PDB file of C-alpha atoms and ligand atoms in Angstrom:
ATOM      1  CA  UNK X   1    -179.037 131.509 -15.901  1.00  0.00           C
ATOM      2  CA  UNK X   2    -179.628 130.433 -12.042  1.00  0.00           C
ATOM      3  CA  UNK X   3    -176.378 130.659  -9.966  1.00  0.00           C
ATOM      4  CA  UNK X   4    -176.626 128.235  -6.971  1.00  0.00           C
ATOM      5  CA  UNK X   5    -173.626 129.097  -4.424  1.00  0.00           C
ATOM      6  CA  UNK X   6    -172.118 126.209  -2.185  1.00  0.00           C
ATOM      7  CA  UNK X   7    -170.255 126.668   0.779  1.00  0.00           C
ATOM      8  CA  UNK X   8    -167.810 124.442  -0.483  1.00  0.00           C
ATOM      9  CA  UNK X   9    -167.000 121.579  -3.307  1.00  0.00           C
ATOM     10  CA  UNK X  10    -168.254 118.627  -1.274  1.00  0.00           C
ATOM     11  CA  UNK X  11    -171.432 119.987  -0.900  1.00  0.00           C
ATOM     12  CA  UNK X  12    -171.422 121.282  -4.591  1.00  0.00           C
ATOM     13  CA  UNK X  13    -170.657 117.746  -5.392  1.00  0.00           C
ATOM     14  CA  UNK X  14    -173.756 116.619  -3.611  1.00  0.00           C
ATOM     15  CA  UNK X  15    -176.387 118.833  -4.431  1.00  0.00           C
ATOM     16  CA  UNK X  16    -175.436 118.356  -8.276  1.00  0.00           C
ATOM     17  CA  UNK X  17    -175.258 114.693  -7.750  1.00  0.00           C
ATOM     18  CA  UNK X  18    -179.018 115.066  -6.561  1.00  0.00           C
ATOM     19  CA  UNK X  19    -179.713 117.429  -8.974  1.00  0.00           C
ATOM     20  CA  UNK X  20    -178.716 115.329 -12.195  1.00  0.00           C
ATOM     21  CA  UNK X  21    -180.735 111.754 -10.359  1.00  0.00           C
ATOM     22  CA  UNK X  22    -183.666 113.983  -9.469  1.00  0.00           C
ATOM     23  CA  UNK X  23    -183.672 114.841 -13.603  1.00  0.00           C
ATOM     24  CA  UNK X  24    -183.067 111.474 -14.430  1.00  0.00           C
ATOM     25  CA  UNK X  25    -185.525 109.895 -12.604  1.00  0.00           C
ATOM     26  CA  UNK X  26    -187.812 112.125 -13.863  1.00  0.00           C
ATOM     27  CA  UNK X  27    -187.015 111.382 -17.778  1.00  0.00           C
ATOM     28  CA  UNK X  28    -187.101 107.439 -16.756  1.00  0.00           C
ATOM     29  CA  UNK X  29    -190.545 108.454 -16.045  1.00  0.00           C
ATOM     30  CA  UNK X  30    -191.305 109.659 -19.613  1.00  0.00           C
ATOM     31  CA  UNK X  31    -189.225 107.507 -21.327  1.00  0.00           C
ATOM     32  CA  UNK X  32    -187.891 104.123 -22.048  1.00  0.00           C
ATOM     33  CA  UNK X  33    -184.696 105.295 -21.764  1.00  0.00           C
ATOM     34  CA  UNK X  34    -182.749 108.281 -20.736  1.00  0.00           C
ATOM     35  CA  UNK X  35    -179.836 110.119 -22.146  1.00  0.00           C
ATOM     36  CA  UNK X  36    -177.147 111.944 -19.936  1.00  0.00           C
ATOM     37  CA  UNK X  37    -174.529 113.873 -21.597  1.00  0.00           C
ATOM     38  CA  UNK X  38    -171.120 114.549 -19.089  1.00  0.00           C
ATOM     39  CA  UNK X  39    -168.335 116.713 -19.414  1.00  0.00           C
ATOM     40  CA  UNK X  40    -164.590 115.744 -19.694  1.00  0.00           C
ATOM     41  CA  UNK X  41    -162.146 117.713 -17.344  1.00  0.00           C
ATOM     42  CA  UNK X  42    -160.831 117.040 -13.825  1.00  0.00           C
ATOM     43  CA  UNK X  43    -163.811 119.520 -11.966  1.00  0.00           C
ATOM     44  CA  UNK X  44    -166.679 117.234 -12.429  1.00  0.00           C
ATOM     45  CA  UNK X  45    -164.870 113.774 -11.578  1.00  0.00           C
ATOM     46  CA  UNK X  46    -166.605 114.161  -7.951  1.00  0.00           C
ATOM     47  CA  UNK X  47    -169.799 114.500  -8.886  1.00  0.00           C
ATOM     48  CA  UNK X  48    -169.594 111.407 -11.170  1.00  0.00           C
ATOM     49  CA  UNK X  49    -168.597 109.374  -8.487  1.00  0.00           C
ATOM     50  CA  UNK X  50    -171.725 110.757  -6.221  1.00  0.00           C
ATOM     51  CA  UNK X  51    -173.957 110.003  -8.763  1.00  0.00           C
ATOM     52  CA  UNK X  52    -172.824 106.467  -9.485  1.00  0.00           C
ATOM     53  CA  UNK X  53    -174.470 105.857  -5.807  1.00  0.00           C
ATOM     54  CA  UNK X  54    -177.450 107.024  -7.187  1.00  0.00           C
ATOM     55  CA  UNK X  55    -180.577 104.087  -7.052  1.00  0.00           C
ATOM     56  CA  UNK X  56    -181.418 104.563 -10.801  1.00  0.00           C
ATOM     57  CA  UNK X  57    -182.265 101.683 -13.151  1.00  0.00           C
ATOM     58  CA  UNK X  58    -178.975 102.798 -14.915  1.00  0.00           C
ATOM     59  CA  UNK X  59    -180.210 100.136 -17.506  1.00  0.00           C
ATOM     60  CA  UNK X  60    -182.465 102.294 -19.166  1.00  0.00           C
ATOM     61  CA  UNK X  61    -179.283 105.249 -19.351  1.00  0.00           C
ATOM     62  CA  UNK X  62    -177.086 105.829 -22.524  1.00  0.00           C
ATOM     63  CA  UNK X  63    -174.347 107.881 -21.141  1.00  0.00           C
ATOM     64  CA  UNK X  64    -172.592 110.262 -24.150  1.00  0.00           C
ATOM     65  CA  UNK X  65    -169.293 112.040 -23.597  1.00  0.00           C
ATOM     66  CA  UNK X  66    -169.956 116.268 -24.603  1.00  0.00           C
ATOM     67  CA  UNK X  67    -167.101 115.797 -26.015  1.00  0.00           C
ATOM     68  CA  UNK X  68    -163.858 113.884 -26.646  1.00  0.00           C
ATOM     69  CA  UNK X  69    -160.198 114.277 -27.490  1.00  0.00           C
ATOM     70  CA  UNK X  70    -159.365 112.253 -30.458  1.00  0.00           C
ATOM     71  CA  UNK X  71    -157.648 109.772 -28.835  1.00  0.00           C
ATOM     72  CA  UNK X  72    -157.987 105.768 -27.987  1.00  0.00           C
ATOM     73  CA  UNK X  73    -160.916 105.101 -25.235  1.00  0.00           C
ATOM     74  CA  UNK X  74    -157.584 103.351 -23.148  1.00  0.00           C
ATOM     75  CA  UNK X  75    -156.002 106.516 -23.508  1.00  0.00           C
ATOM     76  CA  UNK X  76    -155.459 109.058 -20.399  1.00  0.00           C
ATOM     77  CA  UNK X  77    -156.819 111.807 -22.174  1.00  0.00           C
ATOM     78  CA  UNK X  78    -160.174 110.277 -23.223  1.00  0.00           C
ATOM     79  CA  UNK X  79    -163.129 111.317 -22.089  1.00  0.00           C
ATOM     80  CA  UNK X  80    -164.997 108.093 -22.143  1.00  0.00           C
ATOM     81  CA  UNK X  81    -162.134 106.183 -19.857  1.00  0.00           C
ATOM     82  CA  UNK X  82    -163.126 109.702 -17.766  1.00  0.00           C
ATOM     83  CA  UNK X  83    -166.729 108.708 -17.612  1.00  0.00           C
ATOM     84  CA  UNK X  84    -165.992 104.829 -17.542  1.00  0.00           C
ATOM     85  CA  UNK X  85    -163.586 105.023 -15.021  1.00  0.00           C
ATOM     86  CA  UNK X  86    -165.622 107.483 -12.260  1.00  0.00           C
ATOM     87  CA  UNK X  87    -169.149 106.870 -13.067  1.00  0.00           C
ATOM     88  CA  UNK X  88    -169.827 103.456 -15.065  1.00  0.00           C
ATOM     89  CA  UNK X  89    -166.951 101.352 -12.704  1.00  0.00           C
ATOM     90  CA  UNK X  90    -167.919 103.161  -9.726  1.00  0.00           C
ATOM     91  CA  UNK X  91    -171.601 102.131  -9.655  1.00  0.00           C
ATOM     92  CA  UNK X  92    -173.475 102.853 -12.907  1.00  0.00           C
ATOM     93  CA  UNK X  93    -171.966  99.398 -14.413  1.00  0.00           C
ATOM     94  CA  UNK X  94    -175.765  98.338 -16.058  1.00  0.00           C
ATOM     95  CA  UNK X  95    -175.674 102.220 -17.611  1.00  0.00           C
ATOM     96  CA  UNK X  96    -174.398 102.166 -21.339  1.00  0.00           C
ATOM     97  CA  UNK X  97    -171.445 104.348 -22.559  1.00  0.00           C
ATOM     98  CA  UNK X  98    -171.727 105.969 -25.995  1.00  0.00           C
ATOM     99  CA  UNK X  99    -167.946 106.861 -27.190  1.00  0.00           C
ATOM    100  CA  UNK X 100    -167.207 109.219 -29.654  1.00  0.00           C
ATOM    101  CA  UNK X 101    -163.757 107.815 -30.870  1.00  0.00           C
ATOM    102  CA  UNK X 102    -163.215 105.817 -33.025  1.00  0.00           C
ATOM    103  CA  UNK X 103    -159.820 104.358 -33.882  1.00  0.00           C
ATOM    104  CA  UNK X 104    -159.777 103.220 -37.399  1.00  0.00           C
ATOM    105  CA  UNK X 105    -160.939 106.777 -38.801  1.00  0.00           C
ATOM    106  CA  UNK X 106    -159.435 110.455 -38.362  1.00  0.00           C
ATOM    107  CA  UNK X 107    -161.450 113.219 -36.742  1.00  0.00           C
ATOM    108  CA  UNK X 108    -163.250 114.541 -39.951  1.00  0.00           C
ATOM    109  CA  UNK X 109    -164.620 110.704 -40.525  1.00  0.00           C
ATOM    110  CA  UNK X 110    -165.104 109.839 -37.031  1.00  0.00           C
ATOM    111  CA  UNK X 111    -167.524 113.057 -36.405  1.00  0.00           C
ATOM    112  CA  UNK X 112    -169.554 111.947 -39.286  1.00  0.00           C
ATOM    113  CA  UNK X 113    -169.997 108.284 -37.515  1.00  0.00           C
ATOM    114  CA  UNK X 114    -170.156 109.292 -34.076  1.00  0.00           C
ATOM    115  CA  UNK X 115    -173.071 112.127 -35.755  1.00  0.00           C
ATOM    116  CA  UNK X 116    -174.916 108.763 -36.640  1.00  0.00           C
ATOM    117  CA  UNK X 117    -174.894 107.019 -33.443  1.00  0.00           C
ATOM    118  CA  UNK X 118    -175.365 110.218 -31.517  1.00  0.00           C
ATOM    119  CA  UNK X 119    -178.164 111.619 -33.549  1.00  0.00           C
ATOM    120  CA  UNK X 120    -180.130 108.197 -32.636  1.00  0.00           C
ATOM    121  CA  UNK X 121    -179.822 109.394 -28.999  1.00  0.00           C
ATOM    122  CA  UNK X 122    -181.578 112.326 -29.114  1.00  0.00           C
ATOM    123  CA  UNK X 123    -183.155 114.278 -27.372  1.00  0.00           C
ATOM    124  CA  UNK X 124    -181.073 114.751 -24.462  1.00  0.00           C
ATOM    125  CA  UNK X 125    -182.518 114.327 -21.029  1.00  0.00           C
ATOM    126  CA  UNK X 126    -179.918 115.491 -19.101  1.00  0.00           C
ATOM    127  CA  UNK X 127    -176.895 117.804 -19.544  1.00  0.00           C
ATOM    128  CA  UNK X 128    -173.923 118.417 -17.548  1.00  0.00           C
ATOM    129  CA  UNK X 129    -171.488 121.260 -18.783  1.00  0.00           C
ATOM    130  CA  UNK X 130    -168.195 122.304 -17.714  1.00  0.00           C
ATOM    131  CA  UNK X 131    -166.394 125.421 -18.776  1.00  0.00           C
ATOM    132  CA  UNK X 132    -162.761 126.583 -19.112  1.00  0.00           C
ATOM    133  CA  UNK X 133    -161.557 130.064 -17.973  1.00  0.00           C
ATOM    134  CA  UNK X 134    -161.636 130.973 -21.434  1.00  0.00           C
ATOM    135  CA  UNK X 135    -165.119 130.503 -21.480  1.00  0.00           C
ATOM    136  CA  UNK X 136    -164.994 127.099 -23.805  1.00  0.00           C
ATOM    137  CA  UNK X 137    -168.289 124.317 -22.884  1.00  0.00           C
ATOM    138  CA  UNK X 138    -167.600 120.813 -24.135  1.00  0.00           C
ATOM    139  CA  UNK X 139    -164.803 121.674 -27.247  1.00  0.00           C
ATOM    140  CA  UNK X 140    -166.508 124.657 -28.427  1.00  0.00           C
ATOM    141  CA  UNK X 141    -163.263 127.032 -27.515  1.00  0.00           C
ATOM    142  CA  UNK X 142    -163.746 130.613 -28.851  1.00  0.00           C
ATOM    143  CA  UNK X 143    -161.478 131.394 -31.720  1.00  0.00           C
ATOM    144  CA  UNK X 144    -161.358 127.783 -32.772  1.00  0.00           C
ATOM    145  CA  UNK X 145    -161.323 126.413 -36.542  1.00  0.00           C
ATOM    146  CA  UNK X 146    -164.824 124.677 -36.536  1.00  0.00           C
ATOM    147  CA  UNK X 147    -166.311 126.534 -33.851  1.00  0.00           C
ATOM    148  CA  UNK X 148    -169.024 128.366 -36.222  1.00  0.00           C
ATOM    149  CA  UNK X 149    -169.737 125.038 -37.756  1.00  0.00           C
ATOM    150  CA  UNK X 150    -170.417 123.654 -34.735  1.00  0.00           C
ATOM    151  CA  UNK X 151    -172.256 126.592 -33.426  1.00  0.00           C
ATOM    152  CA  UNK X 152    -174.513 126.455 -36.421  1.00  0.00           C
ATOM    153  CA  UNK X 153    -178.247 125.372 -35.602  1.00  0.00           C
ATOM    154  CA  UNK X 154    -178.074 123.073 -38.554  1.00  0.00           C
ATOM    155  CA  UNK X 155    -174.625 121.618 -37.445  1.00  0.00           C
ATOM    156  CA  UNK X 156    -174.758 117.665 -37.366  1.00  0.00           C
ATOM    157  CA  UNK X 157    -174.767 116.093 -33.529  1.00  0.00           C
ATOM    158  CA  UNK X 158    -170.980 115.917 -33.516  1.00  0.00           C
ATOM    159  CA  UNK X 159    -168.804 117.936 -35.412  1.00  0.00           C
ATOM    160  CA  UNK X 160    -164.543 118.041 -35.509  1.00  0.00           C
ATOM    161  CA  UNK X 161    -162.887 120.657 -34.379  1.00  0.00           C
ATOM    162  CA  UNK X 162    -159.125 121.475 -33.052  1.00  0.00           C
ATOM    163  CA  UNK X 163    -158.350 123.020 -29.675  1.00  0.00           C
ATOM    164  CA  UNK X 164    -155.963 125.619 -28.930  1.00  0.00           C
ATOM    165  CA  UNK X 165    -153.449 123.797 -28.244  1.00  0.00           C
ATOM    166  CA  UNK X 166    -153.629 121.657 -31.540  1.00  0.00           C
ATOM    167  CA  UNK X 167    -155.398 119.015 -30.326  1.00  0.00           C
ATOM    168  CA  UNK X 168    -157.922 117.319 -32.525  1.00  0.00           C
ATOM    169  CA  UNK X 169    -160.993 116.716 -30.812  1.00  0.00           C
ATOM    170  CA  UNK X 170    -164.984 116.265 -31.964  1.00  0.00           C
ATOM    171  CA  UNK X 171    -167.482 117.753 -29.852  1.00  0.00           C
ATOM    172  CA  UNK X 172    -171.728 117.393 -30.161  1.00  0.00           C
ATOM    173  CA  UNK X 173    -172.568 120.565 -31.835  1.00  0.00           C
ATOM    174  CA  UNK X 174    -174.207 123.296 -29.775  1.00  0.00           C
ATOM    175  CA  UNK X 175    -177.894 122.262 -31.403  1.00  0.00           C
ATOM    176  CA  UNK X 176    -177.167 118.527 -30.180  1.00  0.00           C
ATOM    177  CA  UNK X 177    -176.015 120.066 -26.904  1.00  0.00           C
ATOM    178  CA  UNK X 178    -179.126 122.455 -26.432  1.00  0.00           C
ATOM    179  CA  UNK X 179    -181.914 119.320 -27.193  1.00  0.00           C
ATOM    180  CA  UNK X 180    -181.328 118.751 -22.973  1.00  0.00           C
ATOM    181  CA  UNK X 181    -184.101 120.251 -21.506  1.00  0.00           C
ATOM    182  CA  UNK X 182    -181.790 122.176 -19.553  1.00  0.00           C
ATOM    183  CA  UNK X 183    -177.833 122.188 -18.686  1.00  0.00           C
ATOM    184  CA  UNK X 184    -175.894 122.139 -15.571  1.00  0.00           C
ATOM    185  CA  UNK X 185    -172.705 123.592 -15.287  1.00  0.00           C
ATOM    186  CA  UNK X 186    -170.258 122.705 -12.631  1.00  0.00           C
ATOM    187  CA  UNK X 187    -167.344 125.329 -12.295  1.00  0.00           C
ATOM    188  CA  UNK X 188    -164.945 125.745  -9.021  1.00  0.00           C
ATOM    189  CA  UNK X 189    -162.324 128.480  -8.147  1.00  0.00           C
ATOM    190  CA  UNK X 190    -162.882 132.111  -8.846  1.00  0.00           C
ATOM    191  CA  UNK X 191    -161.113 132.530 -11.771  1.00  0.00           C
ATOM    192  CA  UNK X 192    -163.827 130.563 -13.262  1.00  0.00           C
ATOM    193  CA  UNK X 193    -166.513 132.559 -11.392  1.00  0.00           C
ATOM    194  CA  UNK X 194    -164.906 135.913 -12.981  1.00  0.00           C
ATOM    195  CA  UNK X 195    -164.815 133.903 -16.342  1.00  0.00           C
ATOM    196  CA  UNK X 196    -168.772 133.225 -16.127  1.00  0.00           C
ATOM    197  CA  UNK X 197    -169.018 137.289 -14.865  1.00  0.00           C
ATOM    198  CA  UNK X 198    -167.295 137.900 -18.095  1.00  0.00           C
ATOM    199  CA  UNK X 199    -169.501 135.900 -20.165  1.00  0.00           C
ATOM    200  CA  UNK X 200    -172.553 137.277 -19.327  1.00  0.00           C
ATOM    201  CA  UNK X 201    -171.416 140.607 -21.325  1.00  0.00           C
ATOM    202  CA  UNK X 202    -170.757 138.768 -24.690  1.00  0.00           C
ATOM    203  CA  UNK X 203    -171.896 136.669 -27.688  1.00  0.00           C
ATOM    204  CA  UNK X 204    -171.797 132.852 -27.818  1.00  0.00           C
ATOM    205  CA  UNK X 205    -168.866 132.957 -30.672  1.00  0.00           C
ATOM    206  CA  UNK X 206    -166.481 134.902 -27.515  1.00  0.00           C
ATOM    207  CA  UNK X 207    -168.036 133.023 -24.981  1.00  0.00           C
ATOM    208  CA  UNK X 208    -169.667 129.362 -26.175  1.00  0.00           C
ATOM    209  CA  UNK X 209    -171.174 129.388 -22.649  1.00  0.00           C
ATOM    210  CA  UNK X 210    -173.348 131.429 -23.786  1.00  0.00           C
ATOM    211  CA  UNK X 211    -175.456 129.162 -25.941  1.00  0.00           C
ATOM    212  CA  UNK X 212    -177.045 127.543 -23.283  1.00  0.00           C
ATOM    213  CA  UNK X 213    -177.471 130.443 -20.644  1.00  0.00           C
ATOM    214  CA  UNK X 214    -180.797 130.957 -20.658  1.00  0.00           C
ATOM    215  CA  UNK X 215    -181.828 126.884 -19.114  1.00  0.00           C
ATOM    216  CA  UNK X 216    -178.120 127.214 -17.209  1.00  0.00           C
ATOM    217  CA  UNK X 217    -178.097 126.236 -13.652  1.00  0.00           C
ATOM    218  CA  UNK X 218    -174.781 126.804 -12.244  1.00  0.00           C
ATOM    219  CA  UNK X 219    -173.563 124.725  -9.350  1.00  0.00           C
ATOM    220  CA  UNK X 220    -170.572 126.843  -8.238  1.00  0.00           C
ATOM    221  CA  UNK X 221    -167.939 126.688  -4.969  1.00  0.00           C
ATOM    222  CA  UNK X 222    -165.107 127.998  -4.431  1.00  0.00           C
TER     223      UNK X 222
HETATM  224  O1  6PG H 301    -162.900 117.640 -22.760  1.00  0.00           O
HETATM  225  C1  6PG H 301    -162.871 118.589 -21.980  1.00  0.00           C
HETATM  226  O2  6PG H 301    -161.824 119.121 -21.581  1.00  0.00           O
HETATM  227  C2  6PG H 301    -164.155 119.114 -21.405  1.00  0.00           C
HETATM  228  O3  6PG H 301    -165.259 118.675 -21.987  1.00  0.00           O
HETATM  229  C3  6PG H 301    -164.053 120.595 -21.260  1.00  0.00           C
HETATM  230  O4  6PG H 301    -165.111 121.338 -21.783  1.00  0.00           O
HETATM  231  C4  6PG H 301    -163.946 120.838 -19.773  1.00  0.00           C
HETATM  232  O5  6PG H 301    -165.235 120.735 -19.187  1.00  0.00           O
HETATM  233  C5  6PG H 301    -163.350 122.175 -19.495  1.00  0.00           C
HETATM  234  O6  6PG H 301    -162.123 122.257 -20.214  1.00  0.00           O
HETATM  235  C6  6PG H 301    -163.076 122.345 -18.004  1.00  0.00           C
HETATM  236  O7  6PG H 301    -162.118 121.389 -17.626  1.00  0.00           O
HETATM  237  P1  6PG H 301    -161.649 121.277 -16.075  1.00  0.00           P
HETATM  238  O8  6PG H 301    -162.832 120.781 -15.320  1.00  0.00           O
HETATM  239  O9  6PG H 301    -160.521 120.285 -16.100  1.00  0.00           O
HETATM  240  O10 6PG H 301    -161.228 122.677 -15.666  1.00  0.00           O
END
C-alpha cells in the first residue's frame, strides 16, 4: 500500500484526477477500449468532475459503478445518477455507463444479470475505491450477509448483498474488483485515516480494504 499525503482536498482532487487519466491513457494504448470502475459516496464526487476535463477519447471508456444501491438509476441514492451526473454530464458525455440496476428484477436476479454484462468488461483497467470508517470498499461491509460470497475468489463479477443498515445493494465481487491492475483509494478526514491505520492490523473479512492493499495507492487529505 503507497500512502500519498496532500496538503489539502483540492489538490488531492487533482493529483488523483491525473493519476486515474495518466492510467487511462495508458490502457487506451493497449486496448480498444478501457474499463474504469468508480466508487459511490459523496468523497470522490470532486475528483469525477476533474477528470471529466480530462482530453481522453472517452469513446473507447465503459465506465462501471463498484457498486450500487438497489435502487432506480433516477433515484438519489444510485450510484450510476452519481457517476452520470459528475463525470459523464460534466465532460465524459462520449464515455459509456455500465449500470448495475435493474428495475424489473430484485437484487438476487439483478446480480446474476448485471454478473453477465459485467463479466464481458473485464479486465479492469482502472480502479477507484472508496472506504467507509468501518473499513467497507465498494459494498463489501464487514459483518455483512454475502460478504464471504463476495469475498470468494470464485465469486461471480457482481454479487447481492445487504448493508448495515438494511439496504439491499449488489456490489462486483472482490475477484472482479482485484482484475484492475491496481486500485486507488480516495479517503478524507482523519477518522478515515485512523480507519485505514486500523486496517492494516487485520484480515480482509474485518477490514474488506484489505483485499486490495498490496496494488493500493492512497490519495489522502485531510
Ligand atoms: O455505494 C457506496 O456507498 C460506495 O461505493 C461506498 O463504498 C463508499 O465509497 C463509502 O461508503 C465511502 O462513502 P463516502 O465517500 O460518502 O464517505
Amino acid at each position: 500500500m503507497k500512502l500519498i499525503e496532500h496538503p489539502d482536498r483540492e489538490a488531492l482532487t487533482l493529483a488523483l484526477a491525473q493519476d486515474i487519466a495518466d492510467a487511462l491513457g495508458m490502457a487506451l494504448n493497449t486496448r480498444d477500449r478501457a474499463v474504469l470502475c468508480l466508487p459511490g459516496g459523496s468523497t470522490p464526487v470532486p475528483a469525477f468532475k476533474a477528470l471529466a476535463a480530462a482530453r481522453l477519447d472517452w469513446a473507447r471508456v465503459s465506465v462501471v459503478p463498484g457498486d450500487e444501491r438497489w435502487v432506480p438509476a433516477d433515484h438519489p441514492r444510485s450510484n450510476a445518477r452519481l457517476i452520470r451526473r459528475n463525470l459523464i454530464d460534466e465532460g465524459a458525455s462520449a464515455a459509456e455507463l455500465v449500470g448495475l440496476h435493474h428495475d424489473m428484477l430484485d437484487p438476487v436476479e439483478g446480480a446474476a444479470a448485471a454478473a453477465a454484462r459485467v463479466g464481458a468488461l473485464l479486465p479492469l483497467s482502472v480502479l477507484l475505491l472508496g472506504m467507509g470508517e468501518d473499513m467497507h470498499t465498494a459494498s463489501l461491509f464487514p459483518g455483512a450477509a454475502g460478504l464471504a460470497a463476495a469475498m470468494d475468489s470464485a465469486a461471480p463479477a457482481v454479487v447481492p448483498i445487504t448493508a448495515p443498515d438494511g439496504e439491499p445493494r449488489v456490489t462486483l465481487s472482490a475477484a472482479a474488483l482485484l482484475t484492475a491492475p491496481e486500485a486507488f483509494l480516495m479517503i478524507t478526514g482523519p477518522d478515515k485515516r485512523a480507519a485505514l491505520d486500523r486496517a492494516a492490523t487485520l484480515t480482509p473479512e474485518e477490514a474488506p480494504i484489505r483485499a486490495f492493499w498490496k496494488g493500493l495507492i492512497v490519495h489522502y487529505a485531510d
